[in-house]
Amino acid sequence: MQSSAKKLTLCSSPNIAFIKYWGKKESTCDEDRNIGLNPSLSMTLSKAQTKVTLEASQNFEFFIQDKIASPKDQEKISAHIKRIEEYLQKKLSPFKLSSSNNFPTGTGIASSASAFSALTCAFISWMEGNDFLQKALQEKTQDLANLARRGSGSACRSLHGPFVEWNDRSITLHKSNWKLYDTILIFSKTEKKVSSTDGHKFATLSPLFKERLTKVHDRIEKVKKAISEKNLQLLGPTIEEEALEMHEIMRNNPHPVEYQTEECKKFLKEIQKISSRDFYFTLDAGPNVHLISEKPIAHLVKMLLEKSSTHAEIWEDEVGSPLSSC
Ligand code: 2P0
């Protein structure tokens, strides 16, 4: 992180959920926004990043990917500024905000998580300085998680790493030096047709949703055990089951949504044919496949793409800590 009186730059990475936040509690006030109906657990990435720069200005100005933010995004950012002002009990002095991702946005790499994690930290640091922010991340962990969560639920898991569990209004950090890689196959860069916010609402309407809630607890325990034992053979099948179930809930729904493209489905079929694997897939709300492994596998992935006659851009990422230097 770099900062001076006039300018501050800060980066945060997305996270990939091993156990998904998909379906949220109803809320009647901002404090209750974006609370999952079940606990979730994710791995924070490191190479994909949202970079936020704040520079002193006469007025608040917001730019995303070098363009003036849309009215909808302006509204979301303004609401977040208000949350931070309420928390710090002071008005933020005006700034020009520039936010940019170094990875494709809205395609299944969770850009809202890294964006609202970065914004939360940047706004706090803008007013109180980096030392205050670093201390708050350690000593006011839950306060900051709840602020980020109100911007976008999954953002509370991007404030820390390497593995973060989120349950209702609190997060638990799972420290580990397990080196995991996430090789992301970008089958489509088209923005998804149904936003996550709508997807969350639809999820609870699926006839499969109630049963899912009975299974999540066991799965999360398996994932925690796998992390503590560095046991990929336990982690892998659990996260695959979880990802496939989430996509089934999306399809089997009064508002059916198919996030997977034909190429994505074809590729998934191809890898499921492999009898013993040392890499496992998970999916976000999009057509892109995240392959989790203990070593880099881009060379193998290229061969598998050829074998299944599918095409995808490859993004090689790995487990990381949050707020890494930009
Ligand atoms: C997750 N996703 O756990 C799940 C899996 C997508 C699929 O969290 O409405 O962008 O801003 O709270 O955090 C995407 O949902 O939704 C998400 P909001 P968010 O990562």
mmCIF file of C-alpha atoms and ligand atoms in Angstrom, residues 15-17 19-22 24 33-34 40-42 110 112-113 116 149 151-155 157 166 192 196-198 200 246 250 283-286, ligand 1:
data_model
loop_
_atom_site.group_PDB
_atom_site.id
_atom_site.type_symbol
_atom_site.label_atom_id
_atom_site.label_comp_id
_atom_site.label_asym_id
_atom_site.label_seq_id
_atom_site.Cartn_x
_atom_site.Cartn_y
_atom_site.Cartn_z
ATOM 1 C CA ASN A 15 -11.740 -15.051 -3.096
ATOM 2 C CA ILE A 16 -12.988 -18.360 -4.420
ATOM 3 C CA ALA A 17 -15.630 -19.969 -2.236
ATOM 4 C CA ILE A 19 -18.484 -23.574 0.385
ATOM 5 C CA LYS A 20 -20.817 -21.077 -1.240
ATOM 6 C CA TYR A 21 -22.816 -18.096 -0.073
ATOM 7 C CA TRP A 22 -25.874 -18.486 -2.271
ATOM 8 C CA LYS A 24 -29.384 -14.667 1.830
ATOM 9 C CA ARG A 33 -27.797 -6.567 4.371
ATOM 10 C CA ASN A 34 -26.141 -9.543 2.717
ATOM 11 C CA SER A 40 -19.406 -20.138 3.653
ATOM 12 C CA LEU A 41 -15.660 -20.675 3.424
ATOM 13 C CA SER A 42 -13.230 -19.392 0.826
ATOM 14 C CA ALA A 110 -15.643 -12.405 -7.763
ATOM 15 C CA SER A 112 -17.499 -7.368 -6.029
ATOM 16 C CA ALA A 113 -15.626 -9.139 -3.210
ATOM 17 C CA PHE A 116 -15.762 -3.788 -1.571
ATOM 18 C CA ARG A 149 -20.236 -7.392 3.952
ATOM 19 C CA GLY A 151 -21.166 -3.510 0.446
ATOM 20 C CA SER A 152 -21.154 -7.049 -0.950
ATOM 21 C CA GLY A 153 -21.523 -10.208 1.112
ATOM 22 C CA SER A 154 -18.480 -12.077 -0.158
ATOM 23 C CA ALA A 155 -16.267 -8.988 0.407
ATOM 24 C CA ARG A 157 -13.974 -12.938 3.113
ATOM 25 C CA TRP A 166 -18.048 -16.411 7.248
ATOM 26 C CA LYS A 192 -23.521 -12.652 -16.555
ATOM 27 C CA SER A 196 -25.590 -12.323 -8.052
ATOM 28 C CA THR A 197 -28.045 -10.185 -6.112
ATOM 29 C CA ASP A 198 -30.982 -11.633 -8.113
ATOM 30 C CA HIS A 200 -29.369 -15.033 -4.252
ATOM 31 C CA MET A 246 -25.195 -24.610 -6.426
ATOM 32 C CA MET A 250 -29.757 -22.203 -10.173
ATOM 33 C CA LEU A 283 -17.467 -22.810 -10.063
ATOM 34 C CA ASP A 284 -18.752 -19.379 -9.173
ATOM 35 C CA ALA A 285 -21.906 -17.752 -10.511
ATOM 36 C CA GLY A 286 -20.581 -17.906 -14.040
HETATM 37 C C1 2P0 B 1 -19.659 -17.022 -3.035
HETATM 38 N N1 2P0 B 1 -21.009 -15.969 -4.817
HETATM 39 O O1 2P0 B 1 -19.767 -17.571 -1.933
HETATM 40 C C2 2P0 B 1 -20.842 -17.088 -3.976
HETATM 41 C C3 2P0 B 1 -20.764 -18.257 -4.884
HETATM 42 C C4 2P0 B 1 -21.200 -16.327 -6.182
HETATM 43 C C5 2P0 B 1 -21.320 -17.781 -6.188
HETATM 44 O O2 2P0 B 1 -20.863 -14.516 -3.157
HETATM 45 O O3 2P0 B 1 -25.433 -9.557 -3.322
HETATM 46 O O4 2P0 B 1 -21.469 -10.667 -5.153
HETATM 47 O O5 2P0 B 1 -23.167 -8.477 -3.335
HETATM 48 O O6 2P0 B 1 -23.880 -9.911 -1.411
HETATM 49 O O7 2P0 B 1 -21.157 -11.368 -2.735
HETATM 50 C C6 2P0 B 1 -21.544 -13.633 -5.163
HETATM 51 O O8 2P0 B 1 -22.366 -12.845 -4.385
HETATM 52 O O9 2P0 B 1 -23.470 -10.933 -3.645
HETATM 53 C C7 2P0 B 1 -21.114 -14.720 -4.307
HETATM 54 P P1 2P0 B 1 -24.012 -9.646 -2.875
HETATM 55 P P2 2P0 B 1 -22.000 -11.371 -3.951
HETATM 56 O O10 2P0 B 1 -18.608 -16.483 -3.399
#
